[in-house]
Amino acid sequence: MSEQAVRQILIETVESSREREQFFIERCGDVPADPGGRWSVKDHVAHLTSWREHASSVLEAAARGEAYHEDDDIDARNAATYARTKDRRARDVVAHARRSYARLLDAIAACDEPALQRPRDGRPGEIWRVVPGNGHLHVGEHLVQWHLETRDQPAAEQVAAWVHELDLRFTDRESRANALYNRACMLARFGRSDDAVEMLRRAFDEASPSLKAWAREDGDLRELRGRADVRAMLAP
């Protein structure tokens, strides 16, 4: 369990995420759904909103002293969100996104520290961890994806640096390991393999064995797993 008081930090990271997501909000327009399934800006916004609302539901239950079992099939939820929102008007998607930020901030504020520190039901770690994963980290992942798809690696790297800065606000050992691991994944995506391997090594020095198990399957590390030094690090 983290001994750090996290509520105010969570609020600040969500506020920063809302500001950063303005990049998408300002570009969200009415475009036909891509027959091939490639996401538009509107699709990214709707997807991010769906998972913020999930985080809000978890926190609202915690504030009531109730458990919220997180057993969602992630792929099924994502597919359902896309099917439900792909033909919605952009202005409605944007309005929903804005409401979801307000709801999440209210949900954080309604939780005291003991509620935030209780274990999640169906997922590892404490309840508060639902916020970073569905907040700044998620926004950052989608912005990085967008910038790389549009061949703007400097913008992608700037977003990744922002994510890492917010990750480091959380100081418990698990969070430190996750921050280093997330940074390694980003560096791998940018083709900075040696830097990524060094970050991985540092992450595993801090992490529980479950992080190595995840790394053996993580798509972001697919190319790195071809390296002998990485295979050695990931050995059971």
PDB file of C-alpha atoms in Angstrom:
ATOM      1  CA  MET A   1       0.000   0.000   0.000  1.00  0.00           C
ATOM      2  CA  SER A   2       1.180   3.504  -0.794  1.00  0.00           C
ATOM      3  CA  GLU A   3       1.764   5.736   2.230  1.00  0.00           C
ATOM      4  CA  GLN A   4       1.674   8.844   0.054  1.00  0.00           C
ATOM      5  CA  ALA A   5      -1.390  11.100   0.225  1.00  0.00           C
ATOM      6  CA  VAL A   6      -2.583  10.978  -3.365  1.00  0.00           C
ATOM      7  CA  ARG A   7      -5.931  12.771  -3.650  1.00  0.00           C
ATOM      8  CA  GLN A   8      -4.568  16.223  -4.503  1.00  0.00           C
ATOM      9  CA  ILE A   9      -2.000  14.740  -6.863  1.00  0.00           C
ATOM     10  CA  LEU A  10      -4.748  12.829  -8.671  1.00  0.00           C
ATOM     11  CA  ILE A  11      -6.752  16.024  -9.076  1.00  0.00           C
ATOM     12  CA  GLU A  12      -3.742  17.823 -10.506  1.00  0.00           C
ATOM     13  CA  THR A  13      -2.911  15.040 -12.967  1.00  0.00           C
ATOM     14  CA  VAL A  14      -6.515  14.936 -14.201  1.00  0.00           C
ATOM     15  CA  GLU A  15      -6.553  18.702 -14.666  1.00  0.00           C
ATOM     16  CA  SER A  16      -3.312  18.439 -16.631  1.00  0.00           C
ATOM     17  CA  SER A  17      -4.816  15.632 -18.742  1.00  0.00           C
ATOM     18  CA  ARG A  18      -7.856  17.760 -19.537  1.00  0.00           C
ATOM     19  CA  GLU A  19      -5.584  20.552 -20.725  1.00  0.00           C
ATOM     20  CA  ARG A  20      -3.444  18.183 -22.795  1.00  0.00           C
ATOM     21  CA  GLU A  21      -6.476  16.524 -24.410  1.00  0.00           C
ATOM     22  CA  GLN A  22      -7.442  19.908 -25.827  1.00  0.00           C
ATOM     23  CA  PHE A  23      -5.224  18.929 -28.756  1.00  0.00           C
ATOM     24  CA  PHE A  24      -7.845  16.339 -29.690  1.00  0.00           C
ATOM     25  CA  ILE A  25     -10.840  18.452 -28.658  1.00  0.00           C
ATOM     26  CA  GLU A  26      -9.791  21.298 -30.958  1.00  0.00           C
ATOM     27  CA  ARG A  27      -9.501  18.884 -33.895  1.00  0.00           C
ATOM     28  CA  CYS A  28     -12.648  16.866 -33.247  1.00  0.00           C
ATOM     29  CA  GLY A  29     -14.886  17.082 -36.286  1.00  0.00           C
ATOM     30  CA  ASP A  30     -17.713  15.261 -38.016  1.00  0.00           C
ATOM     31  CA  VAL A  31     -16.123  12.730 -40.326  1.00  0.00           C
ATOM     32  CA  PRO A  32     -17.605   9.479 -41.634  1.00  0.00           C
ATOM     33  CA  ALA A  33     -16.496   6.319 -39.889  1.00  0.00           C
ATOM     34  CA  ASP A  34     -13.527   4.748 -41.661  1.00  0.00           C
ATOM     35  CA  PRO A  35     -14.643   1.487 -43.344  1.00  0.00           C
ATOM     36  CA  GLY A  36     -11.270   0.024 -42.376  1.00  0.00           C
ATOM     37  CA  GLY A  37     -11.769   0.921 -38.730  1.00  0.00           C
ATOM     38  CA  ARG A  38      -8.995   3.547 -38.495  1.00  0.00           C
ATOM     39  CA  TRP A  39      -9.876   5.932 -35.725  1.00  0.00           C
ATOM     40  CA  SER A  40     -10.583   9.607 -36.221  1.00  0.00           C
ATOM     41  CA  VAL A  41      -9.863  12.227 -33.566  1.00  0.00           C
ATOM     42  CA  LYS A  42     -13.504  11.892 -32.521  1.00  0.00           C
ATOM     43  CA  ASP A  43     -13.033   8.167 -31.934  1.00  0.00           C
ATOM     44  CA  HIS A  44     -10.023   8.794 -29.701  1.00  0.00           C
ATOM     45  CA  VAL A  45     -11.995  11.332 -27.657  1.00  0.00           C
ATOM     46  CA  ALA A  46     -14.967   8.977 -27.236  1.00  0.00           C
ATOM     47  CA  HIS A  47     -12.683   6.105 -26.212  1.00  0.00           C
ATOM     48  CA  LEU A  48     -10.845   8.186 -23.610  1.00  0.00           C
ATOM     49  CA  THR A  49     -14.173   9.392 -22.240  1.00  0.00           C
ATOM     50  CA  SER A  50     -15.438   5.835 -21.809  1.00  0.00           C
ATOM     51  CA  TRP A  51     -12.488   4.855 -19.631  1.00  0.00           C
ATOM     52  CA  ARG A  52     -12.614   8.055 -17.582  1.00  0.00           C
ATOM     53  CA  GLU A  53     -16.210   7.180 -16.811  1.00  0.00           C
ATOM     54  CA  HIS A  54     -15.086   3.727 -15.735  1.00  0.00           C
ATOM     55  CA  ALA A  55     -12.630   5.339 -13.313  1.00  0.00           C
ATOM     56  CA  SER A  56     -15.398   7.587 -11.996  1.00  0.00           C
ATOM     57  CA  SER A  57     -17.652   4.594 -11.354  1.00  0.00           C
ATOM     58  CA  VAL A  58     -14.907   2.870  -9.361  1.00  0.00           C
ATOM     59  CA  LEU A  59     -14.292   5.968  -7.237  1.00  0.00           C
ATOM     60  CA  GLU A  60     -17.967   6.743  -6.701  1.00  0.00           C
ATOM     61  CA  ALA A  61     -18.472   3.240  -5.341  1.00  0.00           C
ATOM     62  CA  ALA A  62     -15.429   3.667  -3.085  1.00  0.00           C
ATOM     63  CA  ALA A  63     -16.820   6.919  -1.698  1.00  0.00           C
ATOM     64  CA  ARG A  64     -20.008   5.033  -0.756  1.00  0.00           C
ATOM     65  CA  GLY A  65     -17.961   2.316   0.933  1.00  0.00           C
ATOM     66  CA  GLU A  66     -18.842  -0.180  -1.790  1.00  0.00           C
ATOM     67  CA  ALA A  67     -16.724  -2.351  -4.072  1.00  0.00           C
ATOM     68  CA  TYR A  68     -16.850  -2.005  -7.852  1.00  0.00           C
ATOM     69  CA  HIS A  69     -15.774  -5.226  -9.516  1.00  0.00           C
ATOM     70  CA  GLU A  70     -13.563  -4.455 -12.502  1.00  0.00           C
ATOM     71  CA  ASP A  71     -13.994  -7.544 -14.611  1.00  0.00           C
ATOM     72  CA  ASP A  72     -14.587  -5.780 -17.908  1.00  0.00           C
ATOM     73  CA  ASP A  73     -13.479  -7.459 -21.100  1.00  0.00           C
ATOM     74  CA  ILE A  74     -11.351  -4.552 -22.297  1.00  0.00           C
ATOM     75  CA  ASP A  75     -11.503  -5.414 -25.999  1.00  0.00           C
ATOM     76  CA  ALA A  76     -15.263  -5.914 -25.868  1.00  0.00           C
ATOM     77  CA  ARG A  77     -15.753  -2.615 -24.047  1.00  0.00           C
ATOM     78  CA  ASN A  78     -13.613  -0.778 -26.584  1.00  0.00           C
ATOM     79  CA  ALA A  79     -15.504  -2.327 -29.492  1.00  0.00           C
ATOM     80  CA  ALA A  80     -18.846  -1.431 -27.915  1.00  0.00           C
ATOM     81  CA  THR A  81     -17.734   2.164 -27.343  1.00  0.00           C
ATOM     82  CA  TYR A  82     -16.624   2.513 -30.951  1.00  0.00           C
ATOM     83  CA  ALA A  83     -19.863   1.032 -32.295  1.00  0.00           C
ATOM     84  CA  ARG A  84     -21.930   3.307 -30.064  1.00  0.00           C
ATOM     85  CA  THR A  85     -20.078   6.548 -30.811  1.00  0.00           C
ATOM     86  CA  LYS A  86     -18.631   6.316 -34.333  1.00  0.00           C
ATOM     87  CA  ASP A  87     -21.648   8.046 -35.873  1.00  0.00           C
ATOM     88  CA  ARG A  88     -22.291  10.560 -33.084  1.00  0.00           C
ATOM     89  CA  ARG A  89     -21.879  14.250 -33.781  1.00  0.00           C
ATOM     90  CA  ALA A  90     -18.529  15.655 -32.789  1.00  0.00           C
ATOM     91  CA  ARG A  91     -20.097  18.349 -30.628  1.00  0.00           C
ATOM     92  CA  ASP A  92     -21.897  15.673 -28.595  1.00  0.00           C
ATOM     93  CA  VAL A  93     -18.704  13.653 -28.187  1.00  0.00           C
ATOM     94  CA  VAL A  94     -16.841  16.771 -27.027  1.00  0.00           C
ATOM     95  CA  ALA A  95     -19.599  17.706 -24.582  1.00  0.00           C
ATOM     96  CA  HIS A  96     -19.528  14.193 -23.142  1.00  0.00           C
ATOM     97  CA  ALA A  97     -15.742  14.363 -22.775  1.00  0.00           C
ATOM     98  CA  ARG A  98     -16.003  17.606 -20.840  1.00  0.00           C
ATOM     99  CA  ARG A  99     -18.674  16.189 -18.552  1.00  0.00           C
ATOM    100  CA  SER A 100     -16.543  13.121 -17.925  1.00  0.00           C
ATOM    101  CA  TYR A 101     -13.662  15.259 -16.680  1.00  0.00           C
ATOM    102  CA  ALA A 102     -15.967  17.120 -14.306  1.00  0.00           C
ATOM    103  CA  ARG A 103     -17.415  13.837 -13.077  1.00  0.00           C
ATOM    104  CA  LEU A 104     -13.973  12.328 -12.468  1.00  0.00           C
ATOM    105  CA  LEU A 105     -12.737  15.356 -10.546  1.00  0.00           C
ATOM    106  CA  ASP A 106     -15.888  15.272  -8.406  1.00  0.00           C
ATOM    107  CA  ALA A 107     -15.413  11.543  -7.792  1.00  0.00           C
ATOM    108  CA  ILE A 108     -11.827  12.049  -6.629  1.00  0.00           C
ATOM    109  CA  ALA A 109     -12.849  14.891  -4.339  1.00  0.00           C
ATOM    110  CA  ALA A 110     -15.585  12.732  -2.788  1.00  0.00           C
ATOM    111  CA  CYS A 111     -13.077  10.063  -1.703  1.00  0.00           C
ATOM    112  CA  ASP A 112     -10.997  10.373   1.437  1.00  0.00           C
ATOM    113  CA  GLU A 113      -7.483   8.919   1.553  1.00  0.00           C
ATOM    114  CA  PRO A 114      -8.528   5.641   3.255  1.00  0.00           C
ATOM    115  CA  ALA A 115     -11.078   5.016   0.492  1.00  0.00           C
ATOM    116  CA  LEU A 116      -8.476   5.696  -2.188  1.00  0.00           C
ATOM    117  CA  GLN A 117      -6.023   3.310  -0.535  1.00  0.00           C
ATOM    118  CA  ARG A 118      -8.386   0.324  -0.377  1.00  0.00           C
ATOM    119  CA  PRO A 119      -7.599  -2.546  -2.772  1.00  0.00           C
ATOM    120  CA  ARG A 120      -9.315  -2.656  -6.142  1.00  0.00           C
ATOM    121  CA  ASP A 121     -11.795  -5.443  -6.800  1.00  0.00           C
ATOM    122  CA  GLY A 122     -10.747  -7.453  -9.834  1.00  0.00           C
ATOM    123  CA  ARG A 123      -7.550  -5.524 -10.581  1.00  0.00           C
ATOM    124  CA  PRO A 124      -4.216  -5.289  -8.740  1.00  0.00           C
ATOM    125  CA  GLY A 125      -3.275  -2.387  -6.510  1.00  0.00           C
ATOM    126  CA  GLU A 126      -5.162   0.304  -4.676  1.00  0.00           C
ATOM    127  CA  ILE A 127      -8.328   2.020  -5.871  1.00  0.00           C
ATOM    128  CA  TRP A 128      -6.559   5.295  -6.617  1.00  0.00           C
ATOM    129  CA  ARG A 129      -4.540   3.619  -9.376  1.00  0.00           C
ATOM    130  CA  VAL A 130      -7.627   3.561 -11.575  1.00  0.00           C
ATOM    131  CA  VAL A 131      -7.093   7.293 -12.134  1.00  0.00           C
ATOM    132  CA  PRO A 132      -3.595   7.484 -13.653  1.00  0.00           C
ATOM    133  CA  GLY A 133      -4.244   4.452 -15.849  1.00  0.00           C
ATOM    134  CA  ASN A 134      -7.410   5.994 -17.262  1.00  0.00           C
ATOM    135  CA  GLY A 135      -6.176   9.575 -16.956  1.00  0.00           C
ATOM    136  CA  HIS A 136      -2.850  11.077 -17.986  1.00  0.00           C
ATOM    137  CA  LEU A 137      -1.258   7.798 -19.037  1.00  0.00           C
ATOM    138  CA  HIS A 138      -4.178   6.915 -21.299  1.00  0.00           C
ATOM    139  CA  VAL A 139      -4.370  10.387 -22.831  1.00  0.00           C
ATOM    140  CA  GLY A 140      -0.628  10.289 -23.411  1.00  0.00           C
ATOM    141  CA  GLU A 141      -0.739   6.891 -25.106  1.00  0.00           C
ATOM    142  CA  HIS A 142      -3.354   8.081 -27.582  1.00  0.00           C
ATOM    143  CA  LEU A 143      -1.626  11.381 -28.305  1.00  0.00           C
ATOM    144  CA  VAL A 144       1.679   9.603 -28.882  1.00  0.00           C
ATOM    145  CA  GLN A 145      -0.061   7.166 -31.224  1.00  0.00           C
ATOM    146  CA  TRP A 146      -1.625  10.047 -33.141  1.00  0.00           C
ATOM    147  CA  HIS A 147       1.625  11.971 -33.481  1.00  0.00           C
ATOM    148  CA  LEU A 148       3.538   8.902 -34.627  1.00  0.00           C
ATOM    149  CA  GLU A 149       0.847   8.073 -37.189  1.00  0.00           C
ATOM    150  CA  THR A 150       1.113  11.639 -38.509  1.00  0.00           C
ATOM    151  CA  ARG A 151       4.929  11.397 -38.518  1.00  0.00           C
ATOM    152  CA  ASP A 152       5.511  14.030 -35.865  1.00  0.00           C
ATOM    153  CA  GLN A 153       7.926  12.241 -33.545  1.00  0.00           C
ATOM    154  CA  PRO A 154       9.082  15.441 -31.765  1.00  0.00           C
ATOM    155  CA  ALA A 155       5.475  16.070 -30.678  1.00  0.00           C
ATOM    156  CA  ALA A 156       5.147  12.436 -29.604  1.00  0.00           C
ATOM    157  CA  GLU A 157       8.312  12.680 -27.522  1.00  0.00           C
ATOM    158  CA  GLN A 158       7.078  15.878 -25.892  1.00  0.00           C
ATOM    159  CA  VAL A 159       3.872  14.121 -24.842  1.00  0.00           C
ATOM    160  CA  ALA A 160       5.846  11.150 -23.531  1.00  0.00           C
ATOM    161  CA  ALA A 161       7.993  13.472 -21.416  1.00  0.00           C
ATOM    162  CA  TRP A 162       4.816  15.014 -19.977  1.00  0.00           C
ATOM    163  CA  VAL A 163       3.482  11.554 -19.071  1.00  0.00           C
ATOM    164  CA  HIS A 164       6.734  10.631 -17.351  1.00  0.00           C
ATOM    165  CA  GLU A 165       6.776  13.874 -15.374  1.00  0.00           C
ATOM    166  CA  LEU A 166       3.285  13.146 -14.022  1.00  0.00           C
ATOM    167  CA  ASP A 167       4.120   9.484 -13.377  1.00  0.00           C
ATOM    168  CA  LEU A 168       6.948  10.621 -11.106  1.00  0.00           C
ATOM    169  CA  ARG A 169       4.517  12.528  -8.892  1.00  0.00           C
ATOM    170  CA  PHE A 170       3.629   9.160  -7.324  1.00  0.00           C
ATOM    171  CA  THR A 171       6.525   8.093  -5.119  1.00  0.00           C
ATOM    172  CA  ASP A 172       5.776   4.584  -3.826  1.00  0.00           C
ATOM    173  CA  ARG A 173       7.923   1.750  -5.130  1.00  0.00           C
ATOM    174  CA  GLU A 174       5.291   0.293  -7.459  1.00  0.00           C
ATOM    175  CA  SER A 175       4.638   3.692  -9.001  1.00  0.00           C
ATOM    176  CA  ARG A 176       8.349   4.325  -9.494  1.00  0.00           C
ATOM    177  CA  ALA A 177       8.680   0.985 -11.264  1.00  0.00           C
ATOM    178  CA  ASN A 178       5.642   1.703 -13.431  1.00  0.00           C
ATOM    179  CA  ALA A 179       6.977   5.159 -14.326  1.00  0.00           C
ATOM    180  CA  LEU A 180      10.270   3.676 -15.485  1.00  0.00           C
ATOM    181  CA  TYR A 181       8.517   0.862 -17.339  1.00  0.00           C
ATOM    182  CA  ASN A 182       6.121   3.241 -19.102  1.00  0.00           C
ATOM    183  CA  ARG A 183       9.063   5.403 -20.112  1.00  0.00           C
ATOM    184  CA  ALA A 184      10.876   2.347 -21.470  1.00  0.00           C
ATOM    185  CA  CYS A 185       7.860   1.472 -23.611  1.00  0.00           C
ATOM    186  CA  MET A 186       7.722   4.987 -25.027  1.00  0.00           C
ATOM    187  CA  LEU A 187      11.447   5.007 -25.790  1.00  0.00           C
ATOM    188  CA  ALA A 188      11.079   1.662 -27.550  1.00  0.00           C
ATOM    189  CA  ARG A 189       8.322   3.103 -29.720  1.00  0.00           C
ATOM    190  CA  PHE A 190      10.617   5.987 -30.638  1.00  0.00           C
ATOM    191  CA  GLY A 191      13.374   3.602 -31.728  1.00  0.00           C
ATOM    192  CA  ARG A 192      15.649   4.530 -28.824  1.00  0.00           C
ATOM    193  CA  SER A 193      16.412   0.921 -27.966  1.00  0.00           C
ATOM    194  CA  ASP A 194      19.473   1.332 -25.750  1.00  0.00           C
ATOM    195  CA  ASP A 195      17.748   3.980 -23.623  1.00  0.00           C
ATOM    196  CA  ALA A 196      14.659   1.776 -23.400  1.00  0.00           C
ATOM    197  CA  VAL A 197      16.688  -1.210 -22.190  1.00  0.00           C
ATOM    198  CA  GLU A 198      18.340   0.852 -19.468  1.00  0.00           C
ATOM    199  CA  MET A 199      14.917   2.083 -18.297  1.00  0.00           C
ATOM    200  CA  LEU A 200      13.644  -1.495 -18.259  1.00  0.00           C
ATOM    201  CA  ARG A 201      16.589  -2.599 -16.149  1.00  0.00           C
ATOM    202  CA  ARG A 202      15.877   0.157 -13.635  1.00  0.00           C
ATOM    203  CA  ALA A 203      12.161  -0.672 -13.624  1.00  0.00           C
ATOM    204  CA  PHE A 204      12.765  -4.342 -12.869  1.00  0.00           C
ATOM    205  CA  ASP A 205      15.060  -3.401  -9.981  1.00  0.00           C
ATOM    206  CA  GLU A 206      12.006  -1.748  -8.369  1.00  0.00           C
ATOM    207  CA  ALA A 207       9.203  -3.973  -9.593  1.00  0.00           C
ATOM    208  CA  SER A 208       7.330  -7.036  -8.478  1.00  0.00           C
ATOM    209  CA  PRO A 209       7.676 -10.184 -10.658  1.00  0.00           C
ATOM    210  CA  SER A 210       4.307  -9.426 -12.263  1.00  0.00           C
ATOM    211  CA  LEU A 211       5.838  -6.555 -14.242  1.00  0.00           C
ATOM    212  CA  LYS A 212       8.301  -8.920 -15.913  1.00  0.00           C
ATOM    213  CA  ALA A 213       5.451 -11.267 -16.750  1.00  0.00           C
ATOM    214  CA  TRP A 214       3.592  -8.384 -18.391  1.00  0.00           C
ATOM    215  CA  ALA A 215       6.732  -7.309 -20.274  1.00  0.00           C
ATOM    216  CA  ARG A 216       7.021 -10.757 -21.858  1.00  0.00           C
ATOM    217  CA  GLU A 217       3.756 -10.071 -23.714  1.00  0.00           C
ATOM    218  CA  ASP A 218       3.727  -6.267 -24.089  1.00  0.00           C
ATOM    219  CA  GLY A 219       3.402  -5.248 -27.732  1.00  0.00           C
ATOM    220  CA  ASP A 220       5.435  -2.085 -27.164  1.00  0.00           C
ATOM    221  CA  LEU A 221       8.464  -4.251 -26.356  1.00  0.00           C
ATOM    222  CA  ARG A 222       8.098  -6.711 -29.230  1.00  0.00           C
ATOM    223  CA  GLU A 223      11.276  -5.609 -31.023  1.00  0.00           C
ATOM    224  CA  LEU A 224      13.282  -5.275 -27.817  1.00  0.00           C
ATOM    225  CA  ARG A 225      12.521  -8.876 -26.902  1.00  0.00           C
ATOM    226  CA  GLY A 226      14.719  -9.900 -29.819  1.00  0.00           C
ATOM    227  CA  ARG A 227      17.779  -8.606 -27.964  1.00  0.00           C
ATOM    228  CA  ALA A 228      19.818 -11.079 -25.927  1.00  0.00           C
ATOM    229  CA  ASP A 229      20.161  -8.675 -22.993  1.00  0.00           C
ATOM    230  CA  VAL A 230      16.403  -8.171 -22.830  1.00  0.00           C
ATOM    231  CA  ARG A 231      15.719 -11.904 -23.091  1.00  0.00           C
ATOM    232  CA  ALA A 232      18.055 -12.401 -20.143  1.00  0.00           C
ATOM    233  CA  MET A 233      16.223  -9.749 -18.124  1.00  0.00           C
ATOM    234  CA  LEU A 234      12.863 -11.342 -18.884  1.00  0.00           C
ATOM    235  CA  ALA A 235      13.905 -14.897 -18.090  1.00  0.00           C
ATOM    236  CA  PRO A 236      11.719 -16.479 -15.366  1.00  0.00           C
TER     237      PRO A 236
END
